Short mmCIF file of C-alpha atoms in Angstrom, two decimals:
data_model
loop_
_atom_site.label_atom_id
_atom_site.label_comp_id
_atom_site.label_asym_id
_atom_site.label_seq_id
_atom_site.Cartn_x
_atom_site.Cartn_y
_atom_site.Cartn_z
CA MET A 1 48.52 155.26 14.56
CA PRO A 2 49.85 154.14 11.17
CA THR A 3 49.72 150.42 10.53
CA SER A 4 52.27 148.30 8.69
CA GLU A 5 52.32 145.06 6.74
CA HIS A 6 55.41 143.79 8.58
CA HIS A 7 54.76 140.68 10.69
CA THR A 8 58.15 140.56 12.45
CA PRO A 9 58.59 143.60 14.72
CA HIS A 10 61.73 145.69 14.44
CA LYS A 11 63.44 145.67 17.82
CA VAL A 12 64.64 149.06 19.05
CA VAL A 13 66.36 149.44 22.40
CA VAL A 14 66.51 152.97 23.80
CA ILE A 15 69.29 153.29 26.38
CA GLY A 16 68.50 156.11 28.81
CA GLY A 17 65.14 157.34 30.05
CA GLY A 18 65.81 161.07 30.30
CA TYR A 19 64.35 163.89 28.24
CA ALA A 20 65.83 162.61 24.95
CA GLY A 21 65.38 158.86 25.40
CA THR A 22 61.82 158.98 26.71
CA LEU A 23 60.67 161.24 23.90
CA ALA A 24 62.49 159.08 21.34
CA ALA A 25 60.73 155.95 22.61
CA ASN A 26 57.33 157.64 22.29
CA HIS A 27 58.18 159.01 18.83
CA LEU A 28 59.03 155.52 17.55
CA ARG A 29 55.39 154.57 17.99
CA MET A 30 54.69 156.30 14.68
CA ARG A 31 55.13 152.76 13.35
CA ALA A 32 53.07 149.92 14.82
CA ASP A 33 55.61 147.22 13.92
CA ILE A 34 58.36 148.29 16.33
CA ASP A 35 59.09 146.48 19.58
CA ILE A 36 60.35 149.33 21.80
CA THR A 37 62.31 148.75 25.00
CA LEU A 38 63.49 151.61 27.21
CA VAL A 39 66.40 150.81 29.54
CA ASN A 40 66.92 153.08 32.52
CA PRO A 41 68.66 152.51 35.87
CA ARG A 42 65.85 154.18 37.85
CA PRO A 43 62.16 153.22 38.03
CA GLU A 44 61.09 156.87 37.79
CA PHE A 45 61.80 159.70 35.36
CA VAL A 46 64.03 162.41 36.85
CA GLU A 47 63.41 166.06 36.01
CA ARG A 48 67.00 167.22 36.14
CA VAL A 49 65.97 170.84 35.70
CA ARG A 50 64.26 170.60 39.10
CA LEU A 51 67.00 168.89 41.10
CA HIS A 52 68.03 172.18 42.74
CA GLN A 53 64.44 172.47 44.00
CA PHE A 54 64.51 168.89 45.27
CA VAL A 55 67.74 169.60 47.16
CA ALA A 56 66.24 172.68 48.82
CA ARG A 57 62.88 170.96 49.48
CA THR A 58 61.02 173.54 47.39
CA GLY A 59 59.88 171.02 44.78
CA GLU A 60 59.99 167.42 43.63
CA ALA A 61 61.97 166.04 40.70
CA THR A 62 60.57 162.61 39.81
CA VAL A 63 57.68 161.55 37.57
CA ASP A 64 56.05 158.11 37.21
CA TYR A 65 56.99 156.58 33.83
CA GLY A 66 53.44 155.26 33.66
CA THR A 67 52.30 158.82 32.95
CA LEU A 68 54.98 159.41 30.30
CA LEU A 69 55.39 156.31 28.16
CA GLY A 70 53.04 155.37 25.36
CA GLU A 71 51.23 152.06 25.26
CA GLY A 72 53.36 149.06 24.38
CA ILE A 73 56.75 150.49 25.40
CA GLY A 74 58.61 148.10 27.69
CA LEU A 75 60.54 149.62 30.61
CA VAL A 76 63.56 147.67 31.85
CA VAL A 77 64.98 149.05 35.11
CA ASP A 78 68.63 148.14 34.70
CA SER A 79 71.94 149.61 33.55
CA ALA A 80 73.49 148.94 30.15
CA THR A 81 77.13 147.85 30.46
CA ARG A 82 78.02 147.18 26.81
CA ILE A 83 76.59 147.42 23.32
CA ASP A 84 77.74 144.37 21.36
CA THR A 85 77.40 145.63 17.81
CA ALA A 86 78.52 142.33 16.29
CA ALA A 87 75.89 140.27 18.11
CA ARG A 88 73.41 143.19 18.14
CA THR A 89 72.75 142.88 21.86
CA VAL A 90 72.74 145.31 24.77
CA GLN A 91 74.37 143.74 27.82
CA LEU A 92 72.84 144.72 31.16
CA ALA A 93 74.31 144.86 34.66
CA SER A 94 71.86 142.15 35.76
CA GLY A 95 73.42 139.74 33.26
CA ARG A 96 70.47 139.95 30.89
CA ALA A 97 71.01 140.71 27.19
CA LEU A 98 68.54 142.52 24.92
CA ASP A 99 68.54 141.80 21.19
CA TYR A 100 68.16 144.80 18.92
CA ASP A 101 67.85 145.85 15.32
CA TYR A 102 68.61 149.46 16.28
CA VAL A 103 69.84 151.19 19.42
CA ILE A 104 69.09 154.77 20.40
CA TYR A 105 71.95 155.87 22.63
CA ALA A 106 70.54 158.48 25.04
CA VAL A 107 72.53 157.95 28.23
CA GLY A 108 72.62 161.69 29.02
CA SER A 109 75.23 163.44 31.12
CA THR A 110 76.54 163.27 34.68
CA GLY A 111 78.09 165.55 37.24
CA VAL A 112 81.86 165.68 37.56
CA THR A 113 84.01 166.03 40.66
CA PRO A 114 87.54 166.29 39.24
CA SER A 115 90.27 164.00 40.51
CA SER A 116 92.71 166.85 39.91
CA VAL A 117 91.19 168.76 42.86
CA PRO A 118 92.18 167.03 46.11
CA GLY A 119 89.19 166.25 48.30
CA ALA A 120 86.56 167.08 45.67
CA ALA A 121 85.46 163.48 45.16
CA GLU A 122 85.55 162.71 48.89
CA PHE A 123 83.96 165.80 50.39
CA ALA A 124 81.99 167.69 47.71
CA PHE A 125 78.40 166.94 46.72
CA ASP A 126 77.02 167.35 43.21
CA VAL A 127 73.50 168.12 42.10
CA ALA A 128 73.52 166.64 38.59
CA GLU A 129 71.91 163.28 39.34
CA PHE A 130 69.09 162.11 41.57
CA GLU A 131 71.15 159.89 43.87
CA THR A 132 73.76 162.57 44.55
CA ALA A 133 70.99 165.14 44.98
CA GLN A 134 69.43 162.88 47.63
CA ARG A 135 72.73 162.78 49.54
CA LEU A 136 73.09 166.55 49.24
CA ARG A 137 69.55 167.10 50.49
CA ALA A 138 70.25 164.91 53.53
CA GLY A 139 73.54 166.74 54.15
CA LEU A 140 71.84 170.13 54.09
CA GLU A 141 69.20 168.97 56.57
CA GLU A 142 71.94 168.28 59.12
CA LEU A 143 73.30 171.85 58.92
CA PRO A 144 72.09 174.87 60.85
CA LEU A 145 70.74 177.63 58.64
CA ASP A 146 73.75 179.89 59.23
CA ALA A 147 76.38 177.23 58.39
CA PRO A 148 78.55 178.35 55.45
CA VAL A 149 77.76 176.59 52.16
CA THR A 150 80.01 176.87 49.09
CA VAL A 151 78.77 176.26 45.56
CA VAL A 152 81.57 175.73 43.03
CA GLY A 153 80.60 176.60 39.45
CA GLY A 154 79.24 179.82 37.99
CA GLY A 155 77.11 178.17 35.29
CA LEU A 156 73.35 177.80 35.37
CA THR A 157 73.30 174.76 37.67
CA GLY A 158 75.53 176.48 40.22
CA ILE A 159 73.51 179.69 40.07
CA GLU A 160 70.18 177.94 40.53
CA THR A 161 71.46 175.91 43.46
CA ALA A 162 73.07 178.91 45.15
CA ALA A 163 69.96 181.05 44.60
CA GLU A 164 67.58 178.41 45.97
CA LEU A 165 69.61 178.13 49.17
CA ALA A 166 70.21 181.88 49.52
CA GLU A 167 66.49 182.56 49.29
CA GLN A 168 66.05 180.26 52.29
CA GLY A 169 68.45 182.42 54.28
CA ARG A 170 71.47 180.16 54.08
CA THR A 171 74.99 181.59 54.05
CA VAL A 172 76.09 180.89 50.48
CA THR A 173 79.29 181.59 48.56
CA LEU A 174 79.27 180.99 44.80
CA VAL A 175 82.76 180.40 43.40
CA CYS A 176 82.63 180.96 39.65
CA GLY A 177 86.10 179.92 38.53
CA ARG A 178 86.07 182.64 35.91
CA THR A 179 82.82 184.39 35.08
CA LEU A 180 79.33 184.28 36.51
CA ALA A 181 76.82 182.95 33.93
CA PRO A 182 79.35 182.90 31.05
CA SER A 183 76.70 181.94 28.48
CA PHE A 184 74.63 185.06 29.28
CA SER A 185 74.99 188.59 27.97
CA ALA A 186 76.71 191.22 30.14
CA PRO A 187 73.34 192.76 31.13
CA GLY A 188 71.97 189.31 31.97
CA ARG A 189 75.02 188.52 34.12
CA ARG A 190 74.63 191.80 35.99
CA ALA A 191 70.99 190.99 36.72
CA VAL A 192 71.94 187.58 38.15
CA ALA A 193 74.72 189.12 40.26
CA LYS A 194 72.37 191.82 41.58
CA TRP A 195 69.79 189.24 42.70
CA LEU A 196 72.40 187.09 44.44
CA SER A 197 73.90 190.09 46.22
CA ARG A 198 70.48 191.31 47.34
CA HIS A 199 69.81 187.88 48.89
CA GLY A 200 73.09 187.76 50.75
CA ALA A 201 75.06 185.38 48.53
CA MET A 202 78.73 186.13 48.01
CA VAL A 203 79.85 185.78 44.38
CA LEU A 204 83.56 185.24 43.67
CA GLU A 205 84.67 185.61 40.05
CA ASP A 206 88.16 184.80 38.75
CA VAL A 207 88.62 182.52 41.75
CA ALA A 208 89.28 178.79 41.51
CA VAL A 209 88.96 176.07 44.15
CA THR A 210 92.10 173.91 44.28
CA GLU A 211 91.23 171.74 47.29
CA VAL A 212 88.10 170.66 49.15
CA ARG A 213 88.29 169.86 52.85
CA PRO A 214 85.53 168.55 55.14
CA ASP A 215 85.08 172.04 56.61
CA ALA A 216 86.65 174.39 54.04
CA VAL A 217 87.72 175.04 50.47
CA VAL A 218 91.15 176.27 49.44
CA PHE A 219 91.57 178.81 46.65
CA ALA A 220 94.37 178.99 44.08
CA ASP A 221 96.09 181.77 46.03
CA GLY A 222 96.20 179.57 49.15
CA ALA A 223 93.36 181.31 50.97
CA VAL A 224 91.19 179.01 53.09
CA HIS A 225 87.43 179.65 53.10
CA ALA A 226 85.20 178.01 55.70
CA SER A 227 82.64 175.66 54.16
CA ALA A 228 80.50 173.31 56.21
CA LEU A 229 79.16 171.83 52.98
CA THR A 230 80.57 172.16 49.46
CA ILE A 231 78.52 171.61 46.30
CA TRP A 232 80.41 170.93 43.04
CA ALA A 233 78.50 172.24 40.04
CA ALA A 234 81.38 172.95 37.67
CA GLY A 235 80.97 171.06 34.41
CA PHE A 236 79.42 167.83 33.20
CA GLY A 237 80.66 164.47 32.04
CA VAL A 238 78.97 161.60 30.21
CA PRO A 239 78.73 157.86 30.89
CA GLN A 240 81.49 155.88 29.18
CA LEU A 241 79.24 153.19 27.71
CA ALA A 242 80.08 154.09 24.09
CA ALA A 243 83.83 153.86 24.65
CA ALA A 244 83.40 150.64 26.65
CA SER A 245 81.53 149.24 23.65
CA GLY A 246 84.37 150.03 21.24
CA LEU A 247 82.54 152.92 19.56
CA ASP A 248 84.28 156.14 18.61
CA THR A 249 83.74 159.04 21.00
CA ASP A 250 84.93 162.60 21.48
CA GLU A 251 87.32 163.52 24.31
CA LEU A 252 84.51 163.71 26.86
CA GLY A 253 83.07 160.33 25.84
CA ARG A 254 80.09 161.43 23.73
CA LEU A 255 79.28 159.11 20.84
CA LEU A 256 80.66 160.45 17.55
CA THR A 257 77.93 160.63 14.92
CA ASP A 258 77.20 162.21 11.58
CA GLU A 259 74.59 164.93 11.19
CA THR A 260 71.75 162.37 11.19
CA LEU A 261 72.89 161.34 14.71
CA THR A 262 74.09 157.97 13.36
CA SER A 263 77.27 156.50 14.86
CA VAL A 264 80.28 156.87 12.57
CA ASP A 265 81.00 153.17 13.27
CA ASP A 266 77.64 151.48 12.90
CA ASP A 267 74.42 152.77 11.35
CA ARG A 268 72.32 150.65 13.71
CA VAL A 269 73.42 152.86 16.62
CA VAL A 270 71.86 156.34 16.76
CA ALA A 271 72.51 158.90 19.49
CA ALA A 272 70.40 161.62 21.10
CA GLY A 273 70.75 164.26 23.79
CA ASP A 274 73.80 165.16 25.87
CA SER A 275 75.69 161.98 24.93
CA ALA A 276 75.76 162.73 21.18
CA ALA A 277 78.60 164.50 19.36
CA PRO A 278 77.41 165.06 15.78
CA SER A 279 80.37 165.86 13.52
CA GLY A 280 82.42 166.20 16.69
CA GLN A 281 80.59 169.45 17.45
CA PRO A 282 77.88 168.67 20.03
CA LEU A 283 74.99 170.96 20.76
CA ARG A 284 74.72 172.59 24.18
CA MET A 285 73.79 170.11 26.90
CA SER A 286 70.22 171.08 27.75
CA CYS A 287 66.70 169.71 28.05
CA TYR A 288 65.79 172.24 25.33
CA ALA A 289 67.90 170.33 22.81
CA ALA A 290 67.20 166.88 24.25
CA GLY A 291 63.59 166.62 23.05
CA PRO A 292 64.25 167.56 19.41
CA LEU A 293 67.36 165.37 19.34
CA GLY A 294 65.31 162.46 20.71
CA ALA A 295 62.74 162.95 17.96
CA GLN A 296 65.52 163.35 15.38
CA ALA A 297 67.16 160.09 16.49
CA ALA A 298 63.83 158.27 16.32
CA ASN A 299 63.21 159.71 12.84
CA THR A 300 66.62 158.44 11.72
CA VAL A 301 65.71 154.93 12.90
CA LEU A 302 62.30 155.16 11.23
CA SER A 303 63.95 156.27 7.98
CA ARG A 304 66.39 153.36 8.04
CA ILE A 305 63.58 150.88 8.66
CA ALA A 306 61.68 152.42 5.74
CA GLY A 307 64.79 152.39 3.52
CA THR A 308 64.80 156.17 3.07
CA GLU A 309 67.57 158.72 3.64
CA PRO A 310 67.52 160.17 7.18
CA ALA A 311 67.31 163.93 7.63
CA THR A 312 70.11 165.95 9.21
CA ILE A 313 69.91 168.03 12.38
CA ARG A 314 68.09 171.33 12.15
CA LEU A 315 67.64 172.97 15.53
CA ALA A 316 67.59 176.68 16.30
CA PHE A 317 68.25 177.88 19.83
CA SER A 318 66.46 180.86 21.34
CA GLY A 319 68.16 181.38 24.69
CA ALA A 320 68.19 179.93 28.18
CA CYS A 321 66.49 180.36 31.56
CA VAL A 322 67.98 180.40 35.04
CA SER A 323 65.77 180.38 38.12
CA LEU A 324 66.62 182.66 41.03
CA GLY A 325 64.71 181.12 43.89
CA ARG A 326 60.97 180.56 43.59
CA ARG A 327 59.83 184.05 42.63
CA SER A 328 62.37 185.28 40.09
CA ALA A 329 64.32 184.09 37.06
CA ILE A 330 66.24 185.41 34.07
CA ARG A 331 65.16 184.48 30.57
CA GLN A 332 68.21 185.27 28.42
CA LEU A 333 67.46 185.62 24.71
CA ALA A 334 69.86 184.35 22.07
CA GLY A 335 70.26 183.97 18.32
CA LYS A 336 69.68 180.71 16.47
CA ASP A 337 73.34 179.83 16.99
CA ASP A 338 72.85 180.06 20.79
CA THR A 339 74.86 183.30 21.11
CA ALA A 340 73.31 185.55 23.76
CA VAL A 341 71.99 188.96 22.77
CA ASN A 342 71.67 191.97 25.08
CA VAL A 343 68.01 191.29 25.86
CA TYR A 344 66.62 189.43 28.86
CA ILE A 345 63.41 189.12 30.86
CA SER A 346 63.69 189.10 34.64
CA GLY A 347 61.66 189.05 37.85
CA ARG A 348 58.27 187.40 38.15
CA MET A 349 57.79 187.35 34.37
CA GLY A 350 61.10 185.54 34.02
CA ALA A 351 60.00 183.08 36.73
CA ALA A 352 56.72 182.42 34.89
CA ILE A 353 58.62 181.74 31.65
CA LYS A 354 61.04 179.45 33.46
CA GLU A 355 58.19 177.45 35.02
CA VAL A 356 56.40 177.11 31.68
CA THR A 357 59.67 175.94 30.11
CA ALA A 358 60.28 173.33 32.82
CA ASN A 359 56.70 172.07 32.58
CA PHE A 360 56.88 171.93 28.78
CA ALA A 361 59.91 169.63 28.89
CA VAL A 362 57.69 166.97 30.47
CA SER A 363 54.36 167.84 28.82
CA ARG A 364 55.83 167.41 25.35
CA ILE A 365 56.88 163.87 26.29
CA ARG A 366 53.30 163.14 27.39
CA ARG A 367 51.94 164.68 24.22
CA GLU A 368 54.28 162.52 22.15
CA ALA A 369 52.93 159.47 24.01
CA ARG A 370 49.37 160.44 23.07
CA LYS A 371 50.21 161.54 19.55
CA PRO A 372 53.51 160.16 18.18
CA GLY A 373 55.14 162.57 15.75
CA SER A 374 53.54 165.67 17.24
CA LEU A 375 56.74 167.38 18.40
CA VAL A 376 57.80 170.42 16.40
CA TRP A 377 60.78 172.67 17.09
CA PRO A 378 62.43 175.82 15.70
CA LYS A 379 64.60 174.94 12.71
CA GLY A 380 67.90 176.50 11.72
CA GLY A 381 71.17 177.22 13.43
CA PRO A 382 74.59 176.71 11.84
CA ARG A 383 75.94 173.18 11.63
CA PRO A 384 79.16 171.89 10.06
CA GLU A 385 79.08 170.50 6.54
CA GLN A 386 78.37 166.78 6.54
CA SER A 387 81.23 164.73 5.17
CA ALA A 388 80.10 162.40 2.41
CA SER A 389 82.93 160.01 3.27
CA ALA A 390 82.25 159.59 6.99
CA PRO A 391 83.34 156.05 7.95
CA ARG A 392 80.52 153.75 9.00
CA GLY A 393 79.67 150.09 9.00
CA VAL A 394 76.66 150.20 6.69
CA THR A 395 73.94 147.63 7.14
CA SER A 396 70.69 146.97 5.41
CA PRO A 397 67.32 147.84 7.01
#
C-alpha cells in the first residue's frame, strides 16, 4: 500500500455500509494516512439483491463485515442523524459525534409504502430492507401454501419476489401498475411473463392497487381481490439525512452533486450509490452502479486530499438481470445508456449469469479490501454537461 509523509491522518466518515459505502471505505485505503470510519445501522452487510431469497428461505442475505472490510477500517454500528457541515461532525442516534475532514454519503435507498394508498403502510410488507424482509418471512411462514399472496410492483424486485414464491407453489398475483418489467425489451418482457404464467402466477398489467386491506387489495376500478398477504415492491425512496442536514437534494431526497459526486453545497461531502443525484440526473438504482460510484466517490476524496482535480463520472451500463426462481433468470442486454436492446439470455444460462453477477457484487468488495484501487468498470454512457458555475462551499484540502 502506498505510504505518505503526513503525520496527522485525514478523517473520512463513510455513512452507509451497503455496496457503495463498503467499497468506498476499502478504496480509501489507497492512502495510508486516512482514518476511515464506516457507520452502518446493522452489524452485518446486507446483500439486497438476495432479499427475495431470504424471504422465501431459498438463500441467506447477510455477510460478516469482518470478511469484507480492509484492515484498519473502523465499523460503528449506529445511525447517522445529521451531518453538521459547519462543525464537521456526523451526529449519531446514540448521541455520539464523529469528527470528519470528508464525508462519503452512501446511505442507499429504502422501500416505500405510499401514504396515498390507504392501508399500504399498515398491512403491506416490503422486501427492500433486511428488517422488513424478516417480518415478511415470518408472515409467509404463518400462511398455508395455497393462501393468496399479492405482489404490488412489476419491476425487478416485484418479479423476483413473485417468481421465488410461485416456484414454491404459492398462489401469487403480480400487480404491475402499468407494464411488467418496464426496463426490459418487449422480447425480454414476454419471456418473463411466459415463465410466470407457466408457474401459475397471475400477472395483471395496467392495473393499480388503490387500497390494501388485511385480507384483500382493492383495484382502481373498485374490484376487490383476496390477498392473505400483500407485498409492496413498487418504487424506492431514500433516507432523508441530507435534507435533515440542510444539504440540497432532489425531489426524492438524493443528495445533489456535481459530476464528481461532490455536494453542490460543500466539497467535503461526497455522495455514492442510490442516494446520489449528480447534476440532478441520478443513475439507475442498482448494485451494478453502486460499486463504481463508491470507488468514484473515494477517488474524489483522494483527489481533494492530494490537491488535484477530481475526475467526473464515467460509467457504461450493459443491461440487467432478473432471477426467476432458483433455476432460471433473464439477462437483458442494454446499450451504454442503459436502454434495453432486443437481445436477452434466459433459462439456466441466464440463472448462471445472474448468480455470477450477485456473487461479483460482494467479491469485488473483498478484492478491494485485499488490493485497494483494483476495481475497474466499463466507461462511457451519456452524462449531462458539467456546469462550471455550480454553487459550492469550497474548502482547502
